[in-house]
């Protein structure tokens, strides 16, 4: 169909209605063909291509499931309190407050105010990283020949800049991120050992404990030793649920976690949100 005229271009564009690519958002999310068992109404359903990014604001209590369908996704994650983005994920505090550098079920994702942004409520992967952050323009350019967002090998930080801009944030608002589905372990000598993927089908589920802005970049882990840029699609699903309640064992699993939840509840109560 000719697109050299306005009429032709319009007709061509309208002919694409209803067509779906392999990696794109599903709108409405309720049209996702295979919702998780027992999940509430879906509010976000998307397949993020390798070397791409996504973002969304999620309400408190929403559950977010990330899945690595093919075994070579790596979801780099940043979180911000939705209406006050100066409170954001602090990876250093997440690690040191909980005496644990390894992510898994029961870990809380903390801000620098000692409050819980999200809790990790399910994990079938066990291959994650809270130490290395995401890739940079300089590193990807040196390693793959290019790291710009439109290149075949975009860097995670460059994609985060785009996602941040769409939420009123700038480069200075990008702290170190967490990585899911590609693991790193610390050896006895302090060296980092890349443990790679758990394989196709692994997933993690996060529960938002405040209204949060979510930024995700799906790019290779910076410690991935493979010379080629390998990044397969990431599945993102979110559905309505409820925040961690006062009787949930997660709240009292550790003294540090109990205090973080108390800090969060006090803050939300002062704003009339609980």
mmCIF file of C-alpha atoms in Angstrom, residues 12-273:
data_model
loop_
_atom_site.group_PDB
_atom_site.id
_atom_site.type_symbol
_atom_site.label_atom_id
_atom_site.label_comp_id
_atom_site.label_asym_id
_atom_site.label_seq_id
_atom_site.Cartn_x
_atom_site.Cartn_y
_atom_site.Cartn_z
ATOM 1 C CA UNK A 12 -1.693 1.847 5.944
ATOM 2 C CA UNK A 13 -1.591 2.820 9.608
ATOM 3 C CA UNK A 14 -5.226 1.886 10.191
ATOM 4 C CA UNK A 15 -4.700 -1.476 8.523
ATOM 5 C CA UNK A 16 -2.352 -2.385 11.389
ATOM 6 C CA UNK A 17 -5.165 -2.218 13.971
ATOM 7 C CA UNK A 18 -5.397 -5.471 15.867
ATOM 8 C CA UNK A 19 -1.989 -6.713 14.697
ATOM 9 C CA UNK A 20 0.460 -7.786 17.400
ATOM 10 C CA UNK A 21 4.205 -8.098 17.407
ATOM 11 C CA UNK A 22 6.043 -10.706 19.452
ATOM 12 C CA UNK A 23 7.189 -8.037 21.928
ATOM 13 C CA UNK A 24 4.729 -5.287 22.814
ATOM 14 C CA UNK A 25 2.182 -4.263 25.480
ATOM 15 C CA UNK A 26 -1.223 -5.945 25.430
ATOM 16 C CA UNK A 27 -3.956 -3.313 25.759
ATOM 17 C CA UNK A 28 -6.199 -3.885 27.589
ATOM 18 C CA UNK A 29 -4.110 -6.093 29.846
ATOM 19 C CA UNK A 30 -7.178 -8.288 30.399
ATOM 20 C CA UNK A 31 -6.671 -9.589 26.846
ATOM 21 C CA UNK A 32 -3.477 -11.396 27.895
ATOM 22 C CA UNK A 33 -4.120 -14.984 26.779
ATOM 23 C CA UNK A 34 -2.740 -16.847 29.797
ATOM 24 C CA UNK A 35 -3.235 -14.967 33.101
ATOM 25 C CA UNK A 36 -1.630 -16.461 36.221
ATOM 26 C CA UNK A 37 -3.784 -18.815 38.273
ATOM 27 C CA UNK A 38 -5.460 -17.000 41.139
ATOM 28 C CA UNK A 39 -4.364 -13.553 40.003
ATOM 29 C CA UNK A 40 -6.665 -10.571 40.238
ATOM 30 C CA UNK A 41 -7.547 -8.386 37.259
ATOM 31 C CA UNK A 42 -4.464 -7.740 35.133
ATOM 32 C CA UNK A 43 -3.369 -4.090 34.952
ATOM 33 C CA UNK A 44 -0.158 -4.560 32.956
ATOM 34 C CA UNK A 45 0.709 -7.211 30.387
ATOM 35 C CA UNK A 46 3.735 -6.802 28.148
ATOM 36 C CA UNK A 47 6.527 -8.676 26.449
ATOM 37 C CA UNK A 48 9.726 -6.597 26.495
ATOM 38 C CA UNK A 49 12.148 -7.408 23.697
ATOM 39 C CA UNK A 50 15.803 -8.033 24.433
ATOM 40 C CA UNK A 51 17.603 -4.704 24.394
ATOM 41 C CA UNK A 52 14.460 -2.755 25.244
ATOM 42 C CA UNK A 53 12.791 -1.155 28.262
ATOM 43 C CA UNK A 54 9.432 -0.480 29.858
ATOM 44 C CA UNK A 55 7.930 1.503 32.727
ATOM 45 C CA UNK A 56 4.676 1.818 34.651
ATOM 46 C CA UNK A 57 3.198 3.352 37.809
ATOM 47 C CA UNK A 58 1.677 0.662 40.037
ATOM 48 C CA UNK A 59 -0.686 1.078 42.964
ATOM 49 C CA UNK A 60 0.144 -0.130 46.453
ATOM 50 C CA UNK A 61 -0.657 -3.820 46.759
ATOM 51 C CA UNK A 62 -0.194 -4.598 43.072
ATOM 52 C CA UNK A 63 1.732 -7.789 42.376
ATOM 53 C CA UNK A 64 4.273 -7.725 39.560
ATOM 54 C CA UNK A 65 5.533 -10.958 38.011
ATOM 55 C CA UNK A 66 8.597 -10.992 35.782
ATOM 56 C CA UNK A 67 9.233 -14.150 33.741
ATOM 57 C CA UNK A 68 12.212 -15.210 31.631
ATOM 58 C CA UNK A 69 10.509 -17.364 28.965
ATOM 59 C CA UNK A 70 13.611 -18.311 26.974
ATOM 60 C CA UNK A 71 16.387 -18.216 29.576
ATOM 61 C CA UNK A 72 18.415 -15.199 28.466
ATOM 62 C CA UNK A 73 16.429 -12.240 29.776
ATOM 63 C CA UNK A 74 17.944 -10.004 32.444
ATOM 64 C CA UNK A 75 15.507 -7.599 34.103
ATOM 65 C CA UNK A 76 17.296 -4.581 35.564
ATOM 66 C CA UNK A 77 14.897 -2.857 37.977
ATOM 67 C CA UNK A 78 14.516 0.571 39.561
ATOM 68 C CA UNK A 79 11.706 1.669 41.888
ATOM 69 C CA UNK A 80 10.549 5.131 43.012
ATOM 70 C CA UNK A 81 7.737 6.257 45.300
ATOM 71 C CA UNK A 82 5.260 7.401 42.692
ATOM 72 C CA UNK A 83 4.484 10.934 43.873
ATOM 73 C CA UNK A 84 7.809 11.665 45.569
ATOM 74 C CA UNK A 85 10.555 10.163 43.406
ATOM 75 C CA UNK A 86 13.379 11.424 45.579
ATOM 76 C CA UNK A 87 12.533 8.376 47.701
ATOM 77 C CA UNK A 88 13.735 5.474 45.610
ATOM 78 C CA UNK A 89 15.264 2.035 45.677
ATOM 79 C CA UNK A 90 18.503 1.982 47.625
ATOM 80 C CA UNK A 91 20.352 -1.213 46.752
ATOM 81 C CA UNK A 92 23.066 -0.654 49.365
ATOM 82 C CA UNK A 93 20.498 -0.348 52.164
ATOM 83 C CA UNK A 94 18.505 -3.276 50.787
ATOM 84 C CA UNK A 95 21.628 -5.419 51.155
ATOM 85 C CA UNK A 96 23.136 -4.140 54.397
ATOM 86 C CA UNK A 97 19.939 -3.695 56.436
ATOM 87 C CA UNK A 98 18.930 -7.309 55.740
ATOM 88 C CA UNK A 99 22.450 -8.737 56.129
ATOM 89 C CA UNK A 100 22.085 -10.394 52.742
ATOM 90 C CA UNK A 101 23.596 -9.667 49.336
ATOM 91 C CA UNK A 102 21.486 -12.272 47.553
ATOM 92 C CA UNK A 103 17.925 -11.708 46.412
ATOM 93 C CA UNK A 104 15.207 -14.305 46.913
ATOM 94 C CA UNK A 105 11.784 -14.929 48.404
ATOM 95 C CA UNK A 106 11.205 -12.807 51.496
ATOM 96 C CA UNK A 107 13.700 -10.067 50.632
ATOM 97 C CA UNK A 108 12.408 -6.508 50.967
ATOM 98 C CA UNK A 109 13.374 -3.800 48.492
ATOM 99 C CA UNK A 110 14.103 -0.754 50.641
ATOM 100 C CA UNK A 111 14.422 2.975 50.153
ATOM 101 C CA UNK A 112 17.050 5.111 51.867
ATOM 102 C CA UNK A 113 14.314 6.148 54.322
ATOM 103 C CA UNK A 114 14.180 2.636 55.741
ATOM 104 C CA UNK A 115 10.786 1.972 54.177
ATOM 105 C CA UNK A 116 9.621 -0.942 52.047
ATOM 106 C CA UNK A 117 8.980 -0.189 48.387
ATOM 107 C CA UNK A 118 8.272 -3.798 47.403
ATOM 108 C CA UNK A 119 8.588 -7.288 48.792
ATOM 109 C CA UNK A 120 9.779 -10.306 46.853
ATOM 110 C CA UNK A 121 7.022 -12.850 47.477
ATOM 111 C CA UNK A 122 7.907 -15.637 45.019
ATOM 112 C CA UNK A 123 11.041 -16.733 43.159
ATOM 113 C CA UNK A 124 11.656 -19.775 40.973
ATOM 114 C CA UNK A 125 14.971 -18.519 39.592
ATOM 115 C CA UNK A 126 17.424 -17.812 42.393
ATOM 116 C CA UNK A 127 19.792 -16.193 39.886
ATOM 117 C CA UNK A 128 19.811 -12.485 40.649
ATOM 118 C CA UNK A 129 22.249 -9.707 41.474
ATOM 119 C CA UNK A 130 22.337 -6.747 43.863
ATOM 120 C CA UNK A 131 26.029 -5.941 43.355
ATOM 121 C CA UNK A 132 26.870 -5.017 39.763
ATOM 122 C CA UNK A 133 24.106 -2.694 38.564
ATOM 123 C CA UNK A 134 23.419 -2.399 34.852
ATOM 124 C CA UNK A 135 25.548 -1.808 31.771
ATOM 125 C CA UNK A 136 26.829 1.611 30.667
ATOM 126 C CA UNK A 137 27.390 3.357 27.368
ATOM 127 C CA UNK A 138 31.183 3.274 27.743
ATOM 128 C CA UNK A 139 31.276 -0.421 28.623
ATOM 129 C CA UNK A 140 28.963 -1.516 25.833
ATOM 130 C CA UNK A 141 30.770 0.626 23.294
ATOM 131 C CA UNK A 142 34.086 -0.937 24.278
ATOM 132 C CA UNK A 143 32.654 -4.432 24.350
ATOM 133 C CA UNK A 144 30.120 -4.545 21.510
ATOM 134 C CA UNK A 145 31.000 -1.491 19.442
ATOM 135 C CA UNK A 146 27.986 0.604 20.474
ATOM 136 C CA UNK A 147 25.814 1.189 23.521
ATOM 137 C CA UNK A 148 23.342 3.832 22.365
ATOM 138 C CA UNK A 149 19.615 3.115 22.734
ATOM 139 C CA UNK A 150 18.967 2.664 19.000
ATOM 140 C CA UNK A 151 21.964 0.391 18.424
ATOM 141 C CA UNK A 152 21.939 -3.420 18.310
ATOM 142 C CA UNK A 153 23.581 -3.424 21.775
ATOM 143 C CA UNK A 154 21.946 -0.730 23.944
ATOM 144 C CA UNK A 155 23.253 -0.223 27.467
ATOM 145 C CA UNK A 156 20.914 -0.528 30.425
ATOM 146 C CA UNK A 157 21.685 2.928 31.780
ATOM 147 C CA UNK A 158 20.900 4.504 28.414
ATOM 148 C CA UNK A 159 17.522 2.751 28.340
ATOM 149 C CA UNK A 160 16.864 3.781 31.940
ATOM 150 C CA UNK A 161 17.424 7.399 30.874
ATOM 151 C CA UNK A 162 14.609 7.063 28.325
ATOM 152 C CA UNK A 163 12.268 5.387 30.810
ATOM 153 C CA UNK A 164 13.124 7.994 33.451
ATOM 154 C CA UNK A 165 12.439 10.904 31.085
ATOM 155 C CA UNK A 166 8.942 9.561 30.433
ATOM 156 C CA UNK A 167 8.306 9.856 34.165
ATOM 157 C CA UNK A 168 9.741 13.340 34.672
ATOM 158 C CA UNK A 169 13.127 12.089 35.880
ATOM 159 C CA UNK A 170 16.649 12.735 34.628
ATOM 160 C CA UNK A 171 20.039 10.970 34.607
ATOM 161 C CA UNK A 172 20.839 12.224 38.107
ATOM 162 C CA UNK A 173 17.781 10.281 39.334
ATOM 163 C CA UNK A 174 19.223 6.904 38.311
ATOM 164 C CA UNK A 175 20.707 5.017 41.277
ATOM 165 C CA UNK A 176 22.254 1.531 41.065
ATOM 166 C CA UNK A 177 19.710 -1.072 39.966
ATOM 167 C CA UNK A 178 18.901 -4.680 40.821
ATOM 168 C CA UNK A 179 19.141 -7.461 38.229
ATOM 169 C CA UNK A 180 16.855 -10.484 37.987
ATOM 170 C CA UNK A 181 17.486 -13.784 36.117
ATOM 171 C CA UNK A 182 21.269 -13.508 35.719
ATOM 172 C CA UNK A 183 23.186 -14.272 38.883
ATOM 173 C CA UNK A 184 26.464 -13.279 40.511
ATOM 174 C CA UNK A 185 28.127 -14.822 43.561
ATOM 175 C CA UNK A 186 31.039 -13.522 45.615
ATOM 176 C CA UNK A 187 33.943 -15.943 45.941
ATOM 177 C CA UNK A 188 36.099 -16.439 49.013
ATOM 178 C CA UNK A 189 38.683 -14.106 47.486
ATOM 179 C CA UNK A 190 36.072 -11.382 46.925
ATOM 180 C CA UNK A 191 35.930 -11.909 43.165
ATOM 181 C CA UNK A 192 32.543 -11.969 41.440
ATOM 182 C CA UNK A 193 31.512 -15.211 39.771
ATOM 183 C CA UNK A 194 28.844 -14.939 37.081
ATOM 184 C CA UNK A 195 26.389 -17.804 37.567
ATOM 185 C CA UNK A 196 24.126 -17.036 34.618
ATOM 186 C CA UNK A 197 20.515 -18.040 34.164
ATOM 187 C CA UNK A 198 18.351 -20.648 35.886
ATOM 188 C CA UNK A 199 16.936 -21.508 32.463
ATOM 189 C CA UNK A 200 13.691 -20.873 30.580
ATOM 190 C CA UNK A 201 10.508 -20.232 32.508
ATOM 191 C CA UNK A 202 11.932 -18.803 35.750
ATOM 192 C CA UNK A 203 9.934 -16.031 37.387
ATOM 193 C CA UNK A 204 9.893 -13.619 40.317
ATOM 194 C CA UNK A 205 6.884 -11.896 41.864
ATOM 195 C CA UNK A 206 7.108 -8.554 43.654
ATOM 196 C CA UNK A 207 4.391 -6.917 45.748
ATOM 197 C CA UNK A 208 4.271 -3.118 45.784
ATOM 198 C CA UNK A 209 4.097 -1.868 49.380
ATOM 199 C CA UNK A 210 3.668 1.747 48.276
ATOM 200 C CA UNK A 211 2.522 3.374 45.035
ATOM 201 C CA UNK A 212 5.657 2.962 42.925
ATOM 202 C CA UNK A 213 7.062 3.950 39.572
ATOM 203 C CA UNK A 214 8.739 0.930 37.987
ATOM 204 C CA UNK A 215 11.551 1.192 35.419
ATOM 205 C CA UNK A 216 12.814 -1.987 33.723
ATOM 206 C CA UNK A 217 15.634 -2.447 31.209
ATOM 207 C CA UNK A 218 16.018 -5.888 29.630
ATOM 208 C CA UNK A 219 19.685 -6.070 28.630
ATOM 209 C CA UNK A 220 22.604 -8.487 29.193
ATOM 210 C CA UNK A 221 24.150 -8.493 32.641
ATOM 211 C CA UNK A 222 27.425 -6.511 32.674
ATOM 212 C CA UNK A 223 29.298 -9.576 33.983
ATOM 213 C CA UNK A 224 27.981 -11.887 31.249
ATOM 214 C CA UNK A 225 31.211 -13.263 29.712
ATOM 215 C CA UNK A 226 29.759 -14.071 26.291
ATOM 216 C CA UNK A 227 31.299 -11.898 23.573
ATOM 217 C CA UNK A 228 27.997 -11.454 21.746
ATOM 218 C CA UNK A 229 25.058 -9.345 22.958
ATOM 219 C CA UNK A 230 22.533 -11.962 24.144
ATOM 220 C CA UNK A 231 19.162 -10.770 25.427
ATOM 221 C CA UNK A 232 15.856 -12.590 24.974
ATOM 222 C CA UNK A 233 12.321 -11.315 25.715
ATOM 223 C CA UNK A 234 11.010 -10.637 29.203
ATOM 224 C CA UNK A 235 7.380 -11.189 30.199
ATOM 225 C CA UNK A 236 5.843 -8.586 32.521
ATOM 226 C CA UNK A 237 2.469 -9.118 34.189
ATOM 227 C CA UNK A 238 0.873 -7.144 37.033
ATOM 228 C CA UNK A 239 -2.459 -7.575 38.737
ATOM 229 C CA UNK A 240 -4.510 -6.045 41.515
ATOM 230 C CA UNK A 241 -3.866 -7.536 44.927
ATOM 231 C CA UNK A 242 -3.386 -6.291 48.495
ATOM 232 C CA UNK A 243 -0.333 -5.058 50.415
ATOM 233 C CA UNK A 244 1.357 -7.251 52.986
ATOM 234 C CA UNK A 245 -1.058 -7.385 55.920
ATOM 235 C CA UNK A 246 -0.282 -7.118 59.641
ATOM 236 C CA UNK A 247 -0.658 -10.881 60.102
ATOM 237 C CA UNK A 248 1.520 -11.855 57.158
ATOM 238 C CA UNK A 249 4.597 -13.795 58.381
ATOM 239 C CA UNK A 250 6.727 -11.701 56.021
ATOM 240 C CA UNK A 251 6.285 -8.667 58.287
ATOM 241 C CA UNK A 252 7.838 -10.446 61.267
ATOM 242 C CA UNK A 253 10.369 -12.650 59.495
ATOM 243 C CA UNK A 254 13.291 -10.564 60.810
ATOM 244 C CA UNK A 255 13.701 -7.649 63.239
ATOM 245 C CA UNK A 256 15.031 -5.495 60.397
ATOM 246 C CA UNK A 257 12.074 -6.279 58.163
ATOM 247 C CA UNK A 258 9.618 -5.639 60.996
ATOM 248 C CA UNK A 259 11.093 -2.168 61.536
ATOM 249 C CA UNK A 260 11.013 -1.408 57.793
ATOM 250 C CA UNK A 261 7.319 -2.306 57.628
ATOM 251 C CA UNK A 262 6.619 -0.221 60.758
ATOM 252 C CA UNK A 263 8.385 2.729 59.133
ATOM 253 C CA UNK A 264 6.288 2.260 56.010
ATOM 254 C CA UNK A 265 2.982 1.939 57.851
ATOM 255 C CA UNK A 266 3.670 5.028 59.993
ATOM 256 C CA UNK A 267 4.493 7.071 56.895
ATOM 257 C CA UNK A 268 1.387 5.909 55.021
ATOM 258 C CA UNK A 269 -0.837 6.443 58.083
ATOM 259 C CA UNK A 270 0.345 10.049 58.426
ATOM 260 C CA UNK A 271 -0.800 10.603 54.835
ATOM 261 C CA UNK A 272 -4.163 8.932 55.446
ATOM 262 C CA UNK A 273 -3.345 6.021 53.157
#
